[in-house]
Coordinates of C-alpha atoms in Angstrom, one line a residue:
Chain Q
M1 CA -14.2 20.0 23.7
A2 CA -11.7 18.6 26.3
M3 CA -8.1 18.7 25.1
N4 CA -6.0 15.7 25.8
D5 CA -2.6 16.6 27.4
N6 CA -1.6 12.9 27.9
V7 CA -0.1 13.0 24.4
T8 CA 2.8 15.2 25.1
K9 CA 4.9 13.2 27.6
I10 CA 4.7 9.4 28.0
L11 CA 6.5 7.2 30.4
G12 CA 6.3 3.4 30.1
R13 CA 7.9 0.0 29.6
A14 CA 9.2 -0.7 26.1
W15 CA 8.2 -3.7 24.0
L16 CA 10.9 -4.1 21.5
F17 CA 10.2 -5.3 17.9
G18 CA 12.4 -5.7 14.9
P19 CA 12.4 -4.0 11.5
N20 CA 9.5 -4.1 9.0
I21 CA 6.7 -4.9 11.4
S22 CA 3.8 -5.1 8.9
T23 CA 0.1 -4.4 9.1
D24 CA -0.4 -8.1 8.4
M25 CA 1.5 -8.8 11.6
L26 CA -0.4 -6.1 13.6
S27 CA -3.8 -7.0 12.2
P28 CA -3.7 -10.4 10.3
G29 CA -6.1 -10.4 7.3
Q30 CA -7.5 -13.8 8.2
Y31 CA -9.2 -12.3 11.3
V32 CA -10.6 -9.2 9.5
H33 CA -14.2 -10.4 10.0
H34 CA -13.7 -11.8 13.5
P35 CA -15.2 -10.0 16.5
P36 CA -13.0 -7.2 17.9
E37 CA -12.0 -9.0 21.1
E38 CA -11.0 -12.0 19.1
R39 CA -8.9 -10.0 16.7
L40 CA -6.9 -8.4 19.6
K41 CA -5.6 -11.8 20.7
H42 CA -3.7 -12.1 17.4
V43 CA -2.0 -8.7 17.4
L44 CA 1.7 -9.2 16.5
E45 CA 1.4 -12.9 17.3
S46 CA 3.8 -13.9 14.4
A47 CA 6.5 -11.5 15.9
R48 CA 6.0 -12.1 19.6
P49 CA 3.2 -14.5 20.5
E50 CA 3.2 -13.4 24.2
F51 CA 2.6 -9.7 23.4
A52 CA -1.1 -9.5 23.1
G53 CA -1.7 -11.3 26.3
Q54 CA 0.9 -9.6 28.4
V55 CA 1.0 -5.9 27.3
R56 CA -0.3 -3.5 29.9
P57 CA -2.0 -0.1 29.5
G58 CA 0.5 2.7 29.2
E59 CA 3.3 0.6 27.8
I60 CA 5.2 1.6 24.7
V61 CA 5.8 -0.3 21.5
V62 CA 9.3 0.2 20.0
G63 CA 10.0 -0.8 16.5
G64 CA 12.9 -0.8 14.0
P65 CA 12.9 0.8 10.6
N66 CA 9.7 0.8 8.4
F67 CA 7.3 0.1 11.2
G68 CA 3.7 -0.5 10.1
C69 CA 4.6 -1.2 6.4
G70 CA 1.9 -2.8 4.3
S71 CA -1.8 -2.0 4.0
S72 CA -3.8 1.1 5.0
R73 CA -5.8 -0.9 7.5
E74 CA -6.4 1.3 10.5
S75 CA -7.0 -1.7 12.6
A76 CA -3.2 -1.9 12.8
P77 CA -2.7 1.2 15.1
Q78 CA -6.3 0.8 16.5
H79 CA -5.5 -2.7 17.9
L80 CA -2.4 -1.3 19.7
K81 CA -4.5 1.5 21.1
D82 CA -7.2 -0.9 22.2
L83 CA -4.6 -3.0 24.0
G84 CA -3.7 0.1 25.9
V85 CA -0.4 1.0 24.2
A86 CA 0.3 4.6 24.9
A87 CA 2.7 5.3 22.1
V88 CA 4.6 3.7 19.2
V89 CA 8.2 4.8 18.8
A90 CA 10.2 3.4 15.9
D91 CA 13.4 4.1 14.0
S92 CA 11.1 5.0 11.1
F93 CA 7.5 4.5 10.1
A94 CA 5.7 3.5 6.9
R95 CA 3.8 6.6 6.0
I96 CA 0.2 5.4 6.2
F97 CA 0.7 3.7 9.6
A98 CA 2.0 6.9 11.1
R99 CA -0.9 9.0 9.7
N100 CA -3.4 6.5 10.8
A101 CA -2.0 6.4 14.3
I102 CA -2.3 10.1 14.7
A103 CA -5.7 10.1 13.1
I104 CA -7.0 7.8 15.9
G105 CA -5.2 9.7 18.6
L106 CA -2.3 7.3 19.2
V107 CA 1.2 8.9 19.5
A108 CA 3.5 7.7 16.8
I109 CA 6.9 9.3 16.7
A110 CA 10.1 8.4 14.8
C111 CA 13.3 8.2 16.7
P112 CA 16.2 7.0 14.4
T113 CA 18.4 4.3 16.0
L114 CA 16.2 3.9 19.1
S115 CA 15.7 0.2 18.4
E116 CA 19.4 -0.4 18.4
V117 CA 19.9 1.2 21.7
V118 CA 16.9 0.3 23.8
E119 CA 16.4 -3.2 25.3
D120 CA 13.2 -5.0 25.7
G121 CA 11.6 -4.0 29.1
D122 CA 13.5 -0.7 29.5
I123 CA 11.5 2.1 30.9
I124 CA 11.5 5.0 28.4
E125 CA 10.2 8.5 28.4
V126 CA 8.9 10.0 25.2
D127 CA 8.7 13.8 25.1
V128 CA 6.6 14.5 22.0
I129 CA 6.9 18.3 22.2
A130 CA 10.6 18.4 22.7
G131 CA 11.2 15.6 20.2
R132 CA 13.2 13.4 22.6
V133 CA 13.3 9.9 24.0
F134 CA 15.0 9.3 27.3
I135 CA 16.0 5.8 28.4
A136 CA 16.3 6.2 32.2
D137 CA 18.0 2.9 32.9
R138 CA 20.9 3.7 30.6
N139 CA 20.8 7.5 31.0
I140 CA 20.6 7.9 27.2
T141 CA 18.7 10.6 25.4
L142 CA 18.0 10.4 21.7
D143 CA 16.5 13.0 19.4
A144 CA 13.2 12.2 17.9
D145 CA 11.3 13.7 15.0
S146 CA 8.8 16.4 15.8
I147 CA 5.1 16.1 14.9
P148 CA 3.8 18.9 12.7
E149 CA 1.4 21.3 14.4
S150 CA -1.6 20.1 12.3
M151 CA -1.0 16.6 13.6
M152 CA -0.5 17.7 17.2
D153 CA -3.8 19.5 17.0
V154 CA -5.4 16.1 16.0
L155 CA -3.7 14.4 18.9
R156 CA -4.8 17.0 21.4
H157 CA -8.4 16.5 20.2
G158 CA -8.0 12.8 20.8
G159 CA -8.1 12.0 17.1
I160 CA -10.1 13.0 14.0
E161 CA -13.4 11.5 15.3
P162 CA -14.0 14.2 17.9
M163 CA -13.1 16.8 15.3
L164 CA -15.7 15.4 13.0
A165 CA -18.3 15.8 15.8
L166 CA -17.6 19.5 15.7
I167 CA -18.3 19.6 12.0
G168 CA -21.4 17.6 12.5
A169 CA -22.6 20.1 15.1
E170 CA -22.0 22.9 12.7
Q171 CA -24.0 21.2 10.0
A172 CA -26.8 20.7 12.5
Q173 CA -26.9 24.5 13.1
D174 CA -26.8 25.3 9.3
K175 CA -29.7 23.0 8.7
Chain J
M1 CA 20.2 -4.3 -15.0
S2 CA 22.6 -1.5 -14.5
F3 CA 22.1 1.5 -12.5
T4 CA 23.8 4.9 -12.9
D5 CA 23.0 6.8 -9.8
V6 CA 23.2 10.5 -9.5
K7 CA 22.4 11.7 -6.1
D8 CA 22.4 15.4 -5.6
S9 CA 20.6 16.4 -2.5
S10 CA 22.6 19.6 -1.9
K11 CA 20.3 22.0 -0.3
S12 CA 21.4 25.0 -2.3
R13 CA 20.6 23.3 -5.7
L14 CA 17.3 22.1 -4.4
L15 CA 16.3 25.6 -3.2
E16 CA 17.6 27.3 -6.4
S17 CA 15.7 25.1 -8.8
D18 CA 12.8 26.9 -10.3
Q19 CA 11.1 23.7 -11.4
Q20 CA 8.8 21.6 -9.3
T21 CA 8.5 17.8 -9.5
V22 CA 5.2 16.3 -10.6
A23 CA 4.2 15.7 -7.0
E24 CA 5.0 19.3 -6.0
E25 CA 3.1 20.7 -9.0
I26 CA 0.0 18.7 -8.2
L27 CA 0.1 19.5 -4.4
A28 CA 0.7 23.2 -5.1
R29 CA -2.3 23.3 -7.5
A30 CA -4.5 21.4 -5.0
S31 CA -3.6 23.7 -2.1
G32 CA -4.1 26.8 -4.1
R33 CA -0.5 27.7 -4.3
N34 CA 2.0 28.3 -7.1
W35 CA 4.9 26.7 -5.3
V36 CA 5.4 24.2 -2.5
N37 CA 8.6 22.9 -0.9
P38 CA 9.4 19.4 0.2
G39 CA 8.9 18.9 3.9
E40 CA 6.1 21.5 4.1
N41 CA 2.7 20.5 5.4
V42 CA -0.2 21.7 3.2
V43 CA -3.9 21.4 3.3
A44 CA -5.1 20.4 -0.1
E45 CA -8.4 19.8 -1.9
V46 CA -8.7 16.2 -2.9
D47 CA -10.1 15.4 -6.4
A48 CA -11.3 11.9 -5.8
M49 CA -11.8 9.5 -2.9
M50 CA -12.0 5.7 -3.2
M51 CA -13.2 3.2 -0.6
H52 CA -13.7 -0.6 -0.7
D53 CA -15.9 -2.9 1.2
I54 CA -13.5 -3.5 4.1
F55 CA -13.6 0.2 5.2
A56 CA -16.7 1.8 3.6
A57 CA -19.0 0.9 6.4
D58 CA -16.5 2.1 9.0
V59 CA -15.9 5.4 7.3
L60 CA -19.5 6.2 6.7
S61 CA -20.7 5.0 10.1
M62 CA -18.1 7.3 11.7
L63 CA -19.5 10.2 9.7
K64 CA -23.1 9.3 10.7
K65 CA -22.1 9.0 14.3
A66 CA -20.4 12.4 14.2
G67 CA -23.7 13.9 13.0
I68 CA -22.4 14.6 9.5
R69 CA -25.5 14.8 7.3
R70 CA -23.9 15.5 3.9
L71 CA -20.6 14.9 2.2
N72 CA -18.6 17.9 0.9
N73 CA -19.1 16.5 -2.6
P74 CA -20.6 13.0 -3.0
S75 CA -19.7 12.9 -6.7
K76 CA -16.0 12.8 -5.8
A77 CA -16.6 9.5 -3.9
T78 CA -16.3 6.0 -5.3
V79 CA -17.0 2.7 -3.5
V80 CA -16.0 -0.6 -4.9
F81 CA -16.8 -4.0 -3.3
D82 CA -13.9 -6.2 -4.0
H83 CA -12.2 -7.6 -0.9
M84 CA -14.7 -10.0 0.8
V85 CA -16.5 -10.9 -2.4
P86 CA -18.7 -12.8 -2.6
S87 CA -19.1 -12.5 1.1
P88 CA -17.6 -15.6 2.9
S89 CA -19.2 -15.0 6.3
V90 CA -22.3 -13.7 7.9
S91 CA -20.4 -10.9 9.6
S92 CA -18.9 -9.8 6.3
S93 CA -22.4 -9.8 4.8
S94 CA -23.7 -7.7 7.6
H95 CA -20.8 -5.3 7.3
Q96 CA -21.5 -4.9 3.5
A97 CA -25.3 -4.5 4.1
K98 CA -24.6 -1.7 6.5
A99 CA -22.2 -0.1 3.9
R100 CA -24.8 -0.3 1.1
E101 CA -27.4 1.5 3.3
L102 CA -25.0 4.3 4.2
I103 CA -23.8 4.6 0.5
R104 CA -27.5 5.4 -0.3
Y105 CA -27.9 7.7 2.7
Y106 CA -24.9 9.8 1.6
G107 CA -25.9 9.8 -2.1
I108 CA -22.8 8.1 -3.5
D109 CA -23.8 7.2 -7.0
A110 CA -20.4 5.7 -8.1
F111 CA -20.9 2.5 -6.2
F112 CA -19.6 -0.7 -7.9
E113 CA -21.0 -3.9 -6.6
I114 CA -19.3 -7.3 -6.2
G115 CA -18.1 -8.7 -9.5
T116 CA -17.2 -5.4 -11.1
G117 CA -13.5 -5.8 -10.2
I118 CA -10.7 -4.8 -8.0
C119 CA -11.1 -1.2 -6.9
H120 CA -7.9 0.1 -8.6
Q121 CA -8.7 -1.5 -11.9
V122 CA -12.3 -0.3 -11.7
M123 CA -11.2 3.3 -10.9
V124 CA -9.1 3.3 -14.1
E125 CA -11.7 1.5 -16.3
E126 CA -14.5 3.7 -15.2
N127 CA -12.6 6.9 -15.6
R128 CA -12.9 7.9 -11.9
V129 CA -9.4 9.4 -12.0
A130 CA -7.7 11.7 -14.4
P131 CA -4.1 12.9 -15.0
G132 CA -2.9 15.7 -12.7
Q133 CA -5.4 14.9 -9.9
L134 CA -4.8 14.4 -6.2
V135 CA -6.6 11.2 -5.1
V136 CA -6.8 9.3 -1.9
G137 CA -8.2 5.8 -1.2
T138 CA -8.6 3.5 1.8
D139 CA -6.2 1.1 0.3
S140 CA -2.4 1.2 0.2
H141 CA -2.3 0.3 -3.4
T142 CA -4.0 3.5 -4.3
T143 CA -0.6 4.5 -5.7
T144 CA -1.7 2.5 -8.8
Y145 CA -3.3 5.6 -10.5
G146 CA 0.1 7.1 -10.8
A147 CA 0.2 5.1 -14.0
L148 CA -2.1 7.9 -15.3
G149 CA -0.1 10.7 -13.9
V150 CA -2.2 11.0 -10.8
A151 CA -0.7 11.8 -7.4
S152 CA -2.6 9.1 -5.5
T153 CA -2.0 7.5 -2.1
G154 CA -3.5 5.3 0.6
I155 CA -5.1 6.7 3.8
G156 CA -6.9 5.1 6.7
S157 CA -10.6 5.2 7.3
T158 CA -10.6 8.0 9.8
E159 CA -8.7 10.3 7.5
M160 CA -11.1 9.3 4.7
A161 CA -14.0 10.3 6.9
Y162 CA -12.4 13.7 7.3
A163 CA -11.7 14.0 3.6
L164 CA -15.3 13.1 2.7
A165 CA -16.7 15.6 5.2
T166 CA -14.5 18.5 4.3
G167 CA -13.1 17.8 0.8
K168 CA -9.7 18.5 2.2
L169 CA -6.8 16.7 3.8
W170 CA -3.3 17.6 5.0
F171 CA -0.3 16.4 3.1
R172 CA 3.4 16.6 3.7
V173 CA 5.0 17.6 0.5
P174 CA 7.3 14.7 -0.3
E175 CA 10.8 14.7 -1.6
S176 CA 11.0 13.2 -5.1
I177 CA 13.1 10.6 -6.8
A178 CA 13.5 10.3 -10.6
I179 CA 13.7 6.9 -12.3
V180 CA 14.9 7.2 -15.8
L181 CA 14.2 4.1 -17.9
D182 CA 16.6 3.1 -20.7
G183 CA 16.9 0.0 -23.0
E184 CA 14.3 -2.7 -23.7
F185 CA 12.8 -5.6 -21.8
Q186 CA 14.3 -8.9 -22.9
F187 CA 12.5 -12.2 -23.6
G188 CA 10.6 -13.5 -20.5
V189 CA 11.0 -10.3 -18.5
T190 CA 8.1 -8.0 -17.5
A191 CA 7.2 -4.8 -15.7
K192 CA 6.8 -6.9 -12.6
D193 CA 10.4 -7.9 -12.7
L194 CA 11.3 -4.2 -13.1
I195 CA 9.4 -3.1 -9.9
L196 CA 10.8 -6.1 -8.0
K197 CA 14.3 -5.1 -9.0
L198 CA 13.6 -1.5 -7.9
M199 CA 12.3 -2.8 -4.6
K200 CA 15.7 -4.4 -4.1
V201 CA 17.9 -1.6 -5.4
I202 CA 16.1 1.4 -4.1
G203 CA 13.7 0.1 -1.5
S204 CA 12.0 1.7 1.5
S205 CA 15.2 3.1 3.0
E206 CA 15.5 5.6 0.2
A207 CA 11.9 5.9 -1.1
Q208 CA 10.0 6.1 2.2
Y209 CA 7.6 9.1 2.0
C210 CA 8.9 10.0 -1.4
S211 CA 7.3 10.6 -4.7
V212 CA 8.9 8.2 -7.2
E213 CA 8.6 9.6 -10.7
F214 CA 9.3 7.7 -13.9
G215 CA 10.6 9.0 -17.3
G216 CA 13.4 8.5 -19.8
P217 CA 13.6 7.2 -23.4
S218 CA 12.1 3.7 -22.6
V219 CA 9.2 4.8 -20.5
G220 CA 7.1 4.4 -23.7
N221 CA 7.9 0.7 -23.6
L222 CA 5.6 0.3 -20.7
D223 CA 1.9 0.4 -21.6
L224 CA -0.9 1.3 -19.2
A225 CA -1.1 -2.1 -17.7
D226 CA 2.7 -2.2 -17.1
R227 CA 2.6 1.2 -15.6
M228 CA -0.2 0.1 -13.2
T229 CA 1.9 -2.9 -12.1
V230 CA 4.8 -0.6 -11.3
A231 CA 2.9 2.2 -9.7
N232 CA 0.8 -0.3 -7.7
M233 CA 3.9 -1.7 -6.0
G234 CA 5.5 1.7 -5.4
V235 CA 3.9 1.6 -2.0
E236 CA 6.0 -1.4 -1.2
M237 CA 9.0 0.8 -1.5
G238 CA 7.4 3.1 1.0
A239 CA 6.6 5.7 -1.7
K240 CA 3.8 8.1 -1.1
F241 CA 3.2 8.5 -4.9
T242 CA 4.5 6.6 -7.9
I243 CA 3.9 8.8 -10.9
F244 CA 4.3 8.3 -14.7
P245 CA 3.8 11.9 -15.8
Q246 CA 1.1 12.5 -18.4
G247 CA -0.6 15.3 -20.4
A248 CA 0.8 18.7 -19.6
L249 CA 3.3 17.0 -17.3
T250 CA 4.7 14.5 -19.9
T251 CA 8.3 14.4 -19.0
L252 CA 10.5 14.6 -15.9
K253 CA 11.9 18.0 -15.8
R254 CA 15.7 17.9 -16.0
D255 CA 16.2 20.6 -13.4
A256 CA 13.4 19.7 -11.0
R257 CA 14.2 19.1 -7.4
Y258 CA 14.8 15.4 -7.5
I259 CA 16.9 14.2 -4.5
A260 CA 18.1 11.3 -6.5
R261 CA 18.0 10.3 -10.1
H262 CA 18.5 6.6 -11.1
V263 CA 19.1 5.6 -14.7
V264 CA 17.8 2.1 -15.1
S265 CA 18.7 0.0 -18.1
L266 CA 16.1 -2.7 -18.9
D267 CA 18.4 -4.6 -21.2
K268 CA 20.1 -6.6 -18.4
L269 CA 17.0 -7.2 -16.3
V270 CA 16.2 -10.8 -15.6
P271 CA 13.1 -12.4 -14.0
Q272 CA 13.0 -11.4 -10.3
I273 CA 11.5 -13.2 -7.3
A274 CA 10.7 -11.7 -3.8
V275 CA 11.4 -14.3 -1.3
P276 CA 9.9 -14.6 2.3
H277 CA 9.0 -12.6 4.3
H278 CA 9.5 -9.2 2.8
V279 CA 9.0 -7.6 -0.6
E280 CA 12.5 -6.1 -0.5
N281 CA 14.1 -9.6 -0.3
V282 CA 14.5 -9.9 -4.1
V283 CA 16.7 -12.3 -5.9
D284 CA 17.3 -13.3 -9.6
V285 CA 15.1 -16.2 -10.4
N286 CA 18.0 -18.6 -10.9
E287 CA 18.8 -18.4 -7.2
V288 CA 15.5 -20.0 -6.2
V289 CA 14.7 -22.2 -9.3
G290 CA 13.5 -25.6 -8.0
V291 CA 12.1 -24.5 -4.7
P292 CA 9.0 -26.8 -4.4
L293 CA 5.5 -25.1 -4.3
D294 CA 2.1 -26.1 -3.1
Q295 CA 0.2 -23.2 -4.7
V296 CA 0.5 -20.7 -7.4
F297 CA -1.7 -17.5 -7.6
I298 CA -2.2 -15.3 -10.7
G299 CA -4.2 -12.2 -10.1
S300 CA -4.6 -9.1 -7.9
C301 CA -4.4 -5.4 -8.7
T302 CA -0.8 -5.9 -9.5
N303 CA -1.0 -8.6 -12.1
G304 CA -4.6 -9.6 -12.9
R305 CA -5.0 -7.8 -16.1
L306 CA -5.7 -9.2 -19.6
G307 CA -2.1 -9.1 -20.7
D308 CA -1.1 -11.0 -17.5
L309 CA -3.7 -13.7 -18.0
R310 CA -2.7 -13.9 -21.7
L311 CA 0.9 -14.6 -20.8
A312 CA -0.1 -17.3 -18.3
A313 CA -2.4 -18.9 -20.9
D314 CA 0.4 -18.8 -23.5
V315 CA 2.6 -20.8 -21.1
L316 CA -0.1 -23.2 -20.0
R317 CA -2.1 -23.8 -23.2
G318 CA -2.3 -27.5 -24.1
K319 CA -0.4 -28.5 -21.0
H320 CA -1.3 -29.3 -17.4
I321 CA 0.0 -28.0 -14.1
A322 CA 2.2 -30.3 -12.1
K323 CA 0.7 -33.0 -9.9
G324 CA 0.3 -31.9 -6.3
I325 CA 0.1 -28.1 -7.1
R326 CA -2.9 -25.8 -7.0
L327 CA -3.3 -22.9 -9.4
I328 CA -5.7 -20.1 -8.5
V329 CA -6.4 -17.4 -11.1
T330 CA -8.6 -14.3 -10.4
P331 CA -9.0 -11.7 -13.1
A332 CA -8.8 -8.0 -12.0
S333 CA -12.2 -7.1 -13.3
A334 CA -15.3 -8.2 -15.1
N335 CA -14.1 -6.5 -18.3
V336 CA -10.8 -8.4 -18.0
M337 CA -12.7 -11.7 -17.4
A338 CA -15.0 -11.2 -20.3
A339 CA -12.2 -10.3 -22.7
A340 CA -10.2 -13.4 -21.4
A341 CA -13.3 -15.5 -22.1
R342 CA -13.6 -14.2 -25.6
E343 CA -10.0 -14.9 -26.3
G344 CA -10.3 -18.5 -25.0
I345 CA -7.8 -17.7 -22.2
I346 CA -10.2 -18.9 -19.5
E347 CA -10.7 -22.2 -21.3
D348 CA -6.9 -22.6 -21.7
L349 CA -6.4 -22.0 -18.0
V350 CA -9.2 -24.2 -16.8
K351 CA -8.1 -27.1 -19.0
A352 CA -4.6 -26.7 -17.7
G353 CA -5.9 -27.4 -14.2
A354 CA -6.5 -23.8 -12.9
Y355 CA -9.2 -22.8 -10.5
V356 CA -10.5 -19.6 -12.0
G357 CA -12.4 -17.4 -9.6
G358 CA -14.3 -14.2 -10.2
P359 CA -12.8 -10.8 -10.0
G360 CA -11.7 -9.7 -6.5
C361 CA -8.9 -9.4 -4.0
G362 CA -9.5 -12.7 -2.0
P363 CA -6.3 -14.7 -2.2
C364 CA -3.9 -11.7 -2.3
F365 CA -4.8 -10.2 1.1
G366 CA -5.6 -13.5 2.8
G367 CA -9.2 -12.6 3.6
H368 CA -10.5 -15.8 2.0
M369 CA -10.0 -18.1 -1.0
G370 CA -6.8 -20.2 -1.0
L371 CA -5.4 -19.5 2.5
L372 CA -2.2 -21.4 3.1
A373 CA -1.7 -24.0 5.8
P374 CA 1.4 -23.9 8.1
G375 CA 4.5 -25.0 6.2
E376 CA 2.9 -24.5 2.7
R377 CA 4.6 -22.5 0.1
C378 CA 3.0 -20.2 -2.6
L379 CA 4.3 -18.2 -5.5
G380 CA 2.0 -15.4 -6.5
T381 CA 1.8 -12.4 -8.9
H382 CA 0.5 -10.2 -6.1
N383 CA 2.3 -7.5 -4.1
R384 CA 3.1 -8.7 -0.6
N385 CA 4.8 -11.7 0.9
F386 CA 4.6 -10.7 4.6
R387 CA 4.3 -13.4 7.2
G388 CA 0.6 -14.2 7.6
R389 CA -0.5 -12.4 4.4
M390 CA -2.1 -15.4 2.8
G391 CA -3.2 -17.4 5.8
S392 CA -0.8 -19.2 8.2
G393 CA 2.1 -17.2 9.6
D394 CA 4.1 -20.3 9.1
A395 CA 3.5 -20.4 5.3
E396 CA 6.0 -19.0 2.8
I397 CA 5.1 -16.6 0.0
Y398 CA 7.2 -15.8 -3.1
L399 CA 6.3 -13.1 -5.6
G400 CA 7.0 -13.0 -9.3
S401 CA 5.7 -12.2 -12.7
P402 CA 2.7 -14.0 -14.4
L403 CA 5.2 -15.7 -16.7
T404 CA 7.2 -17.0 -13.8
A405 CA 4.0 -18.0 -12.0
A406 CA 2.7 -20.0 -15.0
A407 CA 6.1 -21.6 -15.6
S408 CA 6.3 -22.6 -11.9
A409 CA 2.8 -24.0 -11.9
L410 CA 3.8 -26.3 -14.8
A411 CA 7.0 -27.3 -13.0
G412 CA 5.5 -27.7 -9.5
A413 CA 8.5 -25.6 -8.3
I414 CA 9.9 -22.2 -9.0
A415 CA 10.9 -22.0 -12.6
D416 CA 12.7 -19.6 -14.9
P417 CA 10.2 -18.6 -17.6
R418 CA 12.9 -18.0 -20.1
E419 CA 13.4 -21.8 -20.1
I420 CA 9.9 -22.5 -21.1
S421 CA 10.4 -21.7 -24.7
D422 CA 7.9 -23.8 -26.6
G423 CA 4.5 -22.1 -26.9
L424 CA 6.1 -18.8 -26.0
S425 CA 7.1 -16.9 -29.1
S426 CA 9.9 -14.3 -29.1
V427 CA 7.3 -11.5 -29.3
H428 CA 6.9 -11.9 -25.6
T429 CA 9.1 -9.1 -24.6
G430 CA 8.1 -6.1 -22.6
T431 CA 7.0 -4.0 -25.6
T432 CA 4.2 -6.3 -26.7
M433 CA 3.5 -8.6 -23.9
S434 CA 0.9 -6.6 -22.1
S435 CA -2.3 -4.8 -22.6
S436 CA -4.5 -2.7 -20.6
G437 CA -7.4 -4.9 -19.5
G438 CA -10.8 -3.7 -20.4

């Protein structure tokens, strides 16, 4: 199984969002049964209508406190991943969102006060292993939380799905 | 409501304590340990897993695709179809058809079809959870089972797939907060008002990732339905678990490692309203009385139980909702609906002008049924008022108790239920106003 090392250091443009970005904003309930490509057009539209159309692969979503609050819908981080977002960094996360992000192989790392310091469009570097965020334009470095080893293992596998395939292969051998 | 807060997070006291909180005790047992510490990551055996129709197909397809032929223990799994019911679109129908096929393939016997009820109500009614268990569900309001002393929490579909395949999942041992209840609910005040007040006073800044555990002399004033309402909305405070200790774990231990202890007096609590667009934006009802409404919703896993419908019917009986307002009522389960029909509650509501739908989640999560147009305003008894939750992102959602909702439907605007005195007898205080539906 190929390990993914692109999850340890991420450099990209920051899209800044406010506090309490909810899963209803990330993945509005009214589009739950719409086709995937249609659903992506509405990601975060109630916060920043231009986001879904303009975000580019490798960019970073920066949120305030309690990012991803609300439901357990995994489409919330999945939509960000599908739009090419490389990492979500927020002052703090709602628990389920952070778990779901890691489970699908999207880096989610808490960095208290980041949203107060960073400006929209800044280029930031997220060092997941060291637990640091560097804002190059301002020469500011902030401490970020570390991700527990069990979660890093999931990220390196590219998410839980590839890990399940390993279990499936074992079951096939057991008969 | 008055709060006496005792915060003692001194590391030395926490480490010296030889008593675990309820969450710690349950996580220790489930991970085969005698003792766990907050902040630790443990791999624990999960006692029950719940999925609903939005995610069941995704979870089970992922397992199938990964080549998983059998679940670790299919008898631990429950599936309830409650969100998109009856299916409002062909794509939902196809999604559900696929889920039914995979439910059969994996031998999940505890499958509850559309019309049984909202998943959390069904899990409790059908005894799919028991005190002291560790339970996960693909729904954030899985915290509801904390009403029965269960450590239960929401997870996403990918983690659910892993839990079903292996029977295990990793958990960070949360820090715990104690809420000590004192005093009695006053006339017109309900458990919903308590949890809304807690949202405001404690909220996600303190309770994020925590286990919020309830005790104190007045905890007995909350019956099972009340406890489900409170535990249900614990997740809105960011809590990982919301637990009312039961059985062998009946009381909060005095010396357990709580990082904060809030003593809450119910005596001074008044009806509370969450105003747009976040559940922590809570005010006393008098601050918003008179705000005009287009729609009122009574239902959901938060407040769709028999006691809730009974309160609404007591307010509405023999009257009619205001001109220009729409009232949608959805019972939490078939059992609740049948009991409400036997008591004449359904007839009272329908005659008062309510649209009474079948059991399900529809209006609450904005999937279908009663979506709001831009500029419209709704007051509901449900659990979230985020932008876009019930349709248009330009609509406004207020949250309150079933009493407040019914009084507001009569007035056509947000109303204080304490002022609707005729028809409501003084027995409608927290001790007698509710009952566990079904």
